[in-house]
Each structure stands twice: as structure tokens, then as C-alpha cells.
Short mmCIF file of C-alpha atoms in Angstrom, two decimals:
data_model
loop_
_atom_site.label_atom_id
_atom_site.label_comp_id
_atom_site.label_asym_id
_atom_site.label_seq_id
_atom_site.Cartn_x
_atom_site.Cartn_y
_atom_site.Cartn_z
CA UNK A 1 -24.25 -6.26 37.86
CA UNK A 2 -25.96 -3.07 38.34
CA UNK A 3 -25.69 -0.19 35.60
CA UNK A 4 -23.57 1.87 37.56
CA UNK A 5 -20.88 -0.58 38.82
CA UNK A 6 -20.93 -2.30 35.83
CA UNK A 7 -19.30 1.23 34.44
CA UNK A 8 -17.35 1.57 36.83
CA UNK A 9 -15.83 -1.49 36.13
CA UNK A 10 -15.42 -1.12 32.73
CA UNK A 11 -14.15 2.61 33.03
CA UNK A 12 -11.25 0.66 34.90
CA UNK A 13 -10.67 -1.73 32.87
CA UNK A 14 -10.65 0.95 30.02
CA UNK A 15 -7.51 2.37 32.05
CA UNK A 16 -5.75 -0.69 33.01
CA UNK A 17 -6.69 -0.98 36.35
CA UNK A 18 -8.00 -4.90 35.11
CA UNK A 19 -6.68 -5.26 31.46
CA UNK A 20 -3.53 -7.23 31.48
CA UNK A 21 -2.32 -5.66 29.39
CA UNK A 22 1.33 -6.30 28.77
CA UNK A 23 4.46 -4.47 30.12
CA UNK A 24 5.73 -4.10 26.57
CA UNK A 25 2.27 -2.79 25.08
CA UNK A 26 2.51 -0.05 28.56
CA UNK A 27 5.98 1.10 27.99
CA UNK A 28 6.24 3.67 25.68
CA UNK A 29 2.81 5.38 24.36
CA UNK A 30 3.03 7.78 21.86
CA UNK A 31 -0.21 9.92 23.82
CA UNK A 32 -2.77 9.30 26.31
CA UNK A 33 -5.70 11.01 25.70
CA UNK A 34 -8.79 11.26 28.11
CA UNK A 35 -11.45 9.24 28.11
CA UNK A 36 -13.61 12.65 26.97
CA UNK A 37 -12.04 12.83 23.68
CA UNK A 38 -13.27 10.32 21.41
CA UNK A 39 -10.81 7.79 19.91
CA UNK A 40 -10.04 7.58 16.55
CA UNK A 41 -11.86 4.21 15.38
CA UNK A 42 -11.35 2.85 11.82
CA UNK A 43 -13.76 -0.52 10.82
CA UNK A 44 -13.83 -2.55 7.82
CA UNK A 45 -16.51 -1.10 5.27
CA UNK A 46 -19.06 -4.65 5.79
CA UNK A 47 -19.20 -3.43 9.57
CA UNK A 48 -20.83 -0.36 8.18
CA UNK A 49 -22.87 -1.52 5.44
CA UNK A 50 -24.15 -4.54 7.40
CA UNK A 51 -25.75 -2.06 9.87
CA UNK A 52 -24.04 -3.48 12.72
CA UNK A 53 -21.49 -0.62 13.43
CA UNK A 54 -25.06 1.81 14.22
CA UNK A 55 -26.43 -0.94 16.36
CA UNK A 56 -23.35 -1.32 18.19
CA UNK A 57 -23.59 2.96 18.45
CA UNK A 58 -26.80 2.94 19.24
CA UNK A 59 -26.75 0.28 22.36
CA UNK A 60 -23.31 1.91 23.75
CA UNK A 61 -25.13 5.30 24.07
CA UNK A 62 -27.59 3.76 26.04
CA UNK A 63 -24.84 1.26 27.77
CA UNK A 64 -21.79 3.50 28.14
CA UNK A 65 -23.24 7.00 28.18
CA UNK A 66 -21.12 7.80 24.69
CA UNK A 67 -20.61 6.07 21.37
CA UNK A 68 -17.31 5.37 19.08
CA UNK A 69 -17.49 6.98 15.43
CA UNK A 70 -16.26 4.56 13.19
CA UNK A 71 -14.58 5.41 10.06
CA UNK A 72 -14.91 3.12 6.80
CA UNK A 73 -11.20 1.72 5.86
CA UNK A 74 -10.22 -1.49 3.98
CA UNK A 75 -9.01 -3.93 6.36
CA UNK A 76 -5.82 -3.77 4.42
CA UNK A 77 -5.18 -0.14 5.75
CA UNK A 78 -6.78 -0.47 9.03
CA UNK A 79 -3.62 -2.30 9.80
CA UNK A 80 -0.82 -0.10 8.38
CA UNK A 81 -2.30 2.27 10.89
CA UNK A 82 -2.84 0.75 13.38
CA UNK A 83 0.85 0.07 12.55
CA UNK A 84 2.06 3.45 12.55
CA UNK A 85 -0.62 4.69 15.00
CA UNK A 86 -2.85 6.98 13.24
CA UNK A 87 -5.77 5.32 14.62
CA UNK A 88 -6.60 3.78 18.29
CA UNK A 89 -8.65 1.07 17.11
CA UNK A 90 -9.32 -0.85 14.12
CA UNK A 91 -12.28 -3.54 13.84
CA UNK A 92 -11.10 -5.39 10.68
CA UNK A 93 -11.51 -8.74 8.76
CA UNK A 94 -9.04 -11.20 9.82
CA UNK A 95 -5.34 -10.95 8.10
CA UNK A 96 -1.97 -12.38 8.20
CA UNK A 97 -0.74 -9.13 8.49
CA UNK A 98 -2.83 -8.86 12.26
CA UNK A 99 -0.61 -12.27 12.93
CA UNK A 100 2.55 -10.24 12.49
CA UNK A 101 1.82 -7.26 13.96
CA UNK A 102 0.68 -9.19 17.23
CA UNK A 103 3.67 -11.07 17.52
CA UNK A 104 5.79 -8.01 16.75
CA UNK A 105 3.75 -6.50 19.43
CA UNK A 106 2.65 -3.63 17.48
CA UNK A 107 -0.98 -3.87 18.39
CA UNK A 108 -2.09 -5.61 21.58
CA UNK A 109 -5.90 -6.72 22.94
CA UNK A 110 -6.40 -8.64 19.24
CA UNK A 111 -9.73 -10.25 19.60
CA UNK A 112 -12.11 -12.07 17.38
CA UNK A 113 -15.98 -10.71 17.93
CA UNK A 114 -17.77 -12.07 14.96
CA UNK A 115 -17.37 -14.27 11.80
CA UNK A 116 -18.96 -13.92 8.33
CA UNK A 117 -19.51 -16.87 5.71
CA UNK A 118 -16.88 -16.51 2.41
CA UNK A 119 -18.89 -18.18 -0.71
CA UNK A 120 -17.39 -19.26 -3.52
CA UNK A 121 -19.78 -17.97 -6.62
CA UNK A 122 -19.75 -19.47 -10.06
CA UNK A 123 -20.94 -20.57 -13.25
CA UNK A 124 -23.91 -22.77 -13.07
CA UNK A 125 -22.80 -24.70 -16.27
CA UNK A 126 -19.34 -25.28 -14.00
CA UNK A 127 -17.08 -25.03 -16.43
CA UNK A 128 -13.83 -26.21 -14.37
CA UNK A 129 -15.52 -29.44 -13.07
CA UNK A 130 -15.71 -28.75 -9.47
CA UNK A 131 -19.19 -30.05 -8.71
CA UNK A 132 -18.23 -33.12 -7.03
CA UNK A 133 -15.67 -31.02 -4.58
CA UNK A 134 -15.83 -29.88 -1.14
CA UNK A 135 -12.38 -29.14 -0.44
CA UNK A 136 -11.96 -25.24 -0.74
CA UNK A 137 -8.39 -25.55 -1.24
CA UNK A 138 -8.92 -28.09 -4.02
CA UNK A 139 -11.96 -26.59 -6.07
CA UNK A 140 -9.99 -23.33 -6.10
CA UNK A 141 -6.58 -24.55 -7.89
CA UNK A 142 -9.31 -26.44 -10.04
CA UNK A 143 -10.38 -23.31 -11.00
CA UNK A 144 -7.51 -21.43 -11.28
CA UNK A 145 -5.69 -24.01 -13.69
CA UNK A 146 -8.83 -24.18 -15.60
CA UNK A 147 -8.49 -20.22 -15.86
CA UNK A 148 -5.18 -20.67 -16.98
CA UNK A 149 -6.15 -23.15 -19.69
CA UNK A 150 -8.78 -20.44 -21.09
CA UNK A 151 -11.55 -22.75 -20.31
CA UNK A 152 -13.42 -20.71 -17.18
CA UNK A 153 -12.92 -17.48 -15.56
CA UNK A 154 -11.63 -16.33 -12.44
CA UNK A 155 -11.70 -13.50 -10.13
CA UNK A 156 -8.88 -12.64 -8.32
CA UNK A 157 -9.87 -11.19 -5.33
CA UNK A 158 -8.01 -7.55 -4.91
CA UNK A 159 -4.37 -7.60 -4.34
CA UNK A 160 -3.96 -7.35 -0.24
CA UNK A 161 -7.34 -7.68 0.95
CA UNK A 162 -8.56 -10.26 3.47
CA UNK A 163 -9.80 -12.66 0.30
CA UNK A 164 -7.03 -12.57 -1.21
CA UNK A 165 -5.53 -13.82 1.68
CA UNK A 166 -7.88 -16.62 2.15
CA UNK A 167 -7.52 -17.73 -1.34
CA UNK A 168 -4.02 -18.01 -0.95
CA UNK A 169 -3.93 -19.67 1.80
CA UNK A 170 -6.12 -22.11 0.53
CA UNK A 171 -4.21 -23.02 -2.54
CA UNK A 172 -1.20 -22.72 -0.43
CA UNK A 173 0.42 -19.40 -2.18
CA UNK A 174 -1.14 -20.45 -5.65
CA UNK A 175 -4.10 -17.74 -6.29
CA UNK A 176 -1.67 -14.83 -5.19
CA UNK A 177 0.72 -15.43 -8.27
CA UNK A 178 -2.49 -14.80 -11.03
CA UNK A 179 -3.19 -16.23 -14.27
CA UNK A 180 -0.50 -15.91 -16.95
CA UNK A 181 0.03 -13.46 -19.36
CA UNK A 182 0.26 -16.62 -22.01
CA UNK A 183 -2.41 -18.28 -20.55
CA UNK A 184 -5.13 -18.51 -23.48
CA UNK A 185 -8.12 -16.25 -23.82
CA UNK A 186 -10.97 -17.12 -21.25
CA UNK A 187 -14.04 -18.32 -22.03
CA UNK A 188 -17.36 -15.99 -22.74
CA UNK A 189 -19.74 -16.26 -19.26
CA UNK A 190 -19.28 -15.49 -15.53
CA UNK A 191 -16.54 -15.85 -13.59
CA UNK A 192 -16.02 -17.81 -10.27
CA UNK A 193 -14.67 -15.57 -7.99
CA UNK A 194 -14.91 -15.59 -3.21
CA UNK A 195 -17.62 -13.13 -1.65
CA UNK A 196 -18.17 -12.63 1.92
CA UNK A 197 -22.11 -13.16 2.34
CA UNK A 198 -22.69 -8.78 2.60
CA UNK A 199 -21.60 -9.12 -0.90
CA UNK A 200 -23.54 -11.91 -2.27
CA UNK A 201 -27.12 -10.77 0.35
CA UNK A 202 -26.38 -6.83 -1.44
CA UNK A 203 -25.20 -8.07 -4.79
CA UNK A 204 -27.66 -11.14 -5.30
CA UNK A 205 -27.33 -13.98 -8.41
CA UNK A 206 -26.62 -12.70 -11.81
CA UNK A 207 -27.42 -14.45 -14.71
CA UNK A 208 -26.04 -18.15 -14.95
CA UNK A 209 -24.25 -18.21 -11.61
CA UNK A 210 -24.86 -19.99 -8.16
CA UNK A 211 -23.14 -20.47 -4.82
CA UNK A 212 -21.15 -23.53 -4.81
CA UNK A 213 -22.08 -25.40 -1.65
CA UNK A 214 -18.87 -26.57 -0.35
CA UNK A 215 -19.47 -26.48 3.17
CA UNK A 216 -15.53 -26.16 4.15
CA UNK A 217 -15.27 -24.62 7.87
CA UNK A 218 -12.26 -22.31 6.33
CA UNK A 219 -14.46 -20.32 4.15
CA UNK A 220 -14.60 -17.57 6.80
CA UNK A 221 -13.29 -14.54 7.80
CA UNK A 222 -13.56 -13.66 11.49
CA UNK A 223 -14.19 -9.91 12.46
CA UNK A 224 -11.37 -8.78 14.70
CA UNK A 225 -11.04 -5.53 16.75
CA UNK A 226 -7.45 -4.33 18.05
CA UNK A 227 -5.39 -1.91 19.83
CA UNK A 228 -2.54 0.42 18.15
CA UNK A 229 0.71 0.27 20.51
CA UNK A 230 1.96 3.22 19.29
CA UNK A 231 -1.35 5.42 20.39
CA UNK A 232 -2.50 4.80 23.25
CA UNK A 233 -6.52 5.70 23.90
CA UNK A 234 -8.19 5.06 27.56
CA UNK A 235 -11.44 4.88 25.62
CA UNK A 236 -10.26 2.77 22.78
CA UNK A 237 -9.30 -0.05 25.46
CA UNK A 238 -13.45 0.68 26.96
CA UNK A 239 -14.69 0.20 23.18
CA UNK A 240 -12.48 -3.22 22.85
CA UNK A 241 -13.74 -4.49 26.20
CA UNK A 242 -17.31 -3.30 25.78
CA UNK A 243 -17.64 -5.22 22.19
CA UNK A 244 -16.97 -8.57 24.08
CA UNK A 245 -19.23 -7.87 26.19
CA UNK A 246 -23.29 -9.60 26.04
CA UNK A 247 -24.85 -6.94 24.51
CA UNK A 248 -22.39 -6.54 22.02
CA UNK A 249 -22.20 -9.69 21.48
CA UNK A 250 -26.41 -9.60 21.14
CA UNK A 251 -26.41 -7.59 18.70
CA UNK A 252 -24.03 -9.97 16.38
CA UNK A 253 -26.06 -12.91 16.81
CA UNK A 254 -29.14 -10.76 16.03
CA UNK A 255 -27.23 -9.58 12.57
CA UNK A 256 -27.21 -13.34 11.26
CA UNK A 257 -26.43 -14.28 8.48
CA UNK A 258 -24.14 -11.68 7.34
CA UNK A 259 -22.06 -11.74 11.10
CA UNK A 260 -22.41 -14.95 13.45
CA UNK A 261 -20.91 -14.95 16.72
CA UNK A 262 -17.69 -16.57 17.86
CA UNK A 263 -18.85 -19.83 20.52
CA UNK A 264 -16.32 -19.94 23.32
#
């Protein structure tokens, strides 16, 4: 499609001449603002620190004629507002919370546009036993009860955050609930504790640790972008389409192996 059309078309889409976008989500908007006035993006600090957030700038200058700022937030917060609307779009780590708001039909045009690798990093020496163990679900509420016998350590990832998530939804509720304040005093040496692969590639092996190589397909987090119902952006629909697009999409496979794309 040539350069020109191919803006056209998305310029259309961008104002829901082809987005299908729901009744509900078109009801009531809070504002519509003009395509000239940027919208107000928020993205997940790893989009930022992985470099692809200035790649994706970079190629929509050249593709689109203007580029999206985007805004470090936690994932966490990217939600709540979306929720409430203070933002247009949010480009976050998958959530529960993104599940609710969906259904509740506080943010619309959810979409998954990449997926980064969550490790599970340990003690070499393995204190909890888990070597044998390629069950995510199962080497975690290994660790945790050995934790809460004092004989390893464990990270909890932070209260909220996609991880934390994860974990408990791996050890179906158990990681959320933490280590008890009897539990006996842990054990001197590093802790096991869930990294996305930015952390581990910027943070690297410390001393006695490894990546346990469990190989589960659930150890992920996908990269989602979204659509606030309660603000309602011309441009932030254009920025949603256009990262879905090939080139987008390029650049994601070309940022391997911190983001991978999504196959069809």
C-alpha cells in the first residue's frame, strides 16, 4: 500500500471510520481531542529501558509524520489511569487487573504486541530442592515453604506488580499471602526470587546464583497496549493501530531477547 494511502487509512481508522470499536466504548467520552495534540501515553518502565519505546518513536516519525511521548509508569498505575482516564493510552505488562477493566469495559482496543521471558533466579547450591522440577507452579510453593521453614530465601516480587501476579497465579493465591512472621530465620546466601529477562540482561549473575531452566510456557508476561474509555484520543486509537502494524511489529522481533513477538 502506498505511503500516502496507507495514512490515510490509518488516519481513519484512528477516528473510527474502520475500528469497531464498540457502541458502549463510543457513548460517552469524557473529551475528544484532535489528532494535532499529542495524546497522553504512559508505558511500562522495560519499554523504555529496553530501547524499544525510541525505536518505535523513531520509525513512526518516519511512518506517521509524528511520534507518541511515552511516559515511564509501573504497569500497576498505568491501569488505575487508564481507569480514571488521566491517560489515553497505556502500553503495560499483562495484569489481572487489564482482565477486569476490559470486561467492565473501562478500556477498550486491549491488545497483546510483544512478550518477554520471566526467569526464575536462584541459589546455585538450591537449597529448596527444586532441581529436578519444571513445573513453575510447583518449584515456586517448593520454594516458598522452604522459605517458610528458614531453610532458603525468597523474594517476593512487589506487592501489585505484574510478578506478583504471575507468582500468584502460579501457586494458585499462595506467594501473595508472604512468609510468616513465625516462620524461622532464613538462611545466609541469595535468594530465589522471578525477573523478567531486562532485569536479569541489565542486572547479570551475582555471586552463587543461576537461572533455573524450567522451560514452563507460563513464565511470561505479554506486553499489552490499551485504550482509556473515559478519554477519548483520535491519535491514541492511530498509536494502538500503528503498533500492530509490520513495522512495529519489526522492530519487536529485532529487540529479541528481551521482547519476542506474539505469532498469530
Amino acid at each position: 500500500m502506498p505511503d500516502r494511502s496507507r495514512r490515510l487509512f490509518l488516519t481513519l481508522s484512528a477516528l473510527g471510520t474502520f475500528s469497531g470499536t464498540p457502541a458502549s466504548a463510543q457513548a460517552q467520552p469524557r473529551d475528544r481531542r484532535p489528532l494535532s495534540e499529542p495524546p497522553r501515553v504512559a508505558a511500562d518502565p522495560a519499554v523504555i529501558d529496553s530501547g524499544l519505546a525510541a525505536r518505535w518513536q523513531a520509525a513512526m516519525s518516519r511512518d506517521l509524520g509524528w511520534s507518541a511521548r511515552f511516559e515511564p509508569l509501573a504497569s500497576s498505575q498505568i491501569l488505575d489511569q487508564l481507569e480514571r482516564g488521566d491517560i489515553d493510552v497505556g502500553v503495560f505488562l499483562s495484569h489481572p487487573k487489564a482482565e477486569h477493566l476490559d470486561k467492565q469495559g473501562l478500556i477498550y482496543e486491549r491488545h497483546s504486541i510483544a512478550r518477554t521471558e520471566v526467569l526464575l533466579i536462584g541459589p546455585a547450591q538450591d537449597p529448596a530442592g527444586i532441581r529436578s522440577e519444571s513445573d513453575a507452579g510447583r518449584a515456586l510453593t517448593q520454594i516458598i515453604a522452604a522459605a517458610g521453614a528458614g531453610q532458603a530465601n525468597w523474594t517476593q516480587p512487589a506487592a501489585g506488580s505484574p510478578l506478583a501476579a504471575l507468582a500468584d497465579a502460579l501457586t494458585s493465591g499462595l506467594a501473595s499471602k508472604g512468609l510468616s512472621a513465625a516462620a524461622p530465620r532464613a538462611v545466609a546466601g541469595p535468594a530465589y526470587q522471578l525477573m523478567t529477562r531486562l532485569e536479569w540482561n541489565r542486572k547479570g549473575a551475582s555471586a552463587g546464583t543461576k537461572v533455573w531452566p524450567l522451560k514452563d510456557p507460563r513464565l511470561v508476561l505479554d506486553l499489552q497496549t490499551a485504550l482509556s474509555f473515559r478519554s477519548r484520543h483520535s491519535a491514541g486509537k492511530l498509536l494502538v493501530t500503528w503498533l500492530q502494524w509490520p513495522i512495529a511489529q519489526g522492530i519487536v522481533g529485532k529487540a529479541q531477547p528481551v521482547w519476542q513477538r506474539i505469532k498469530p
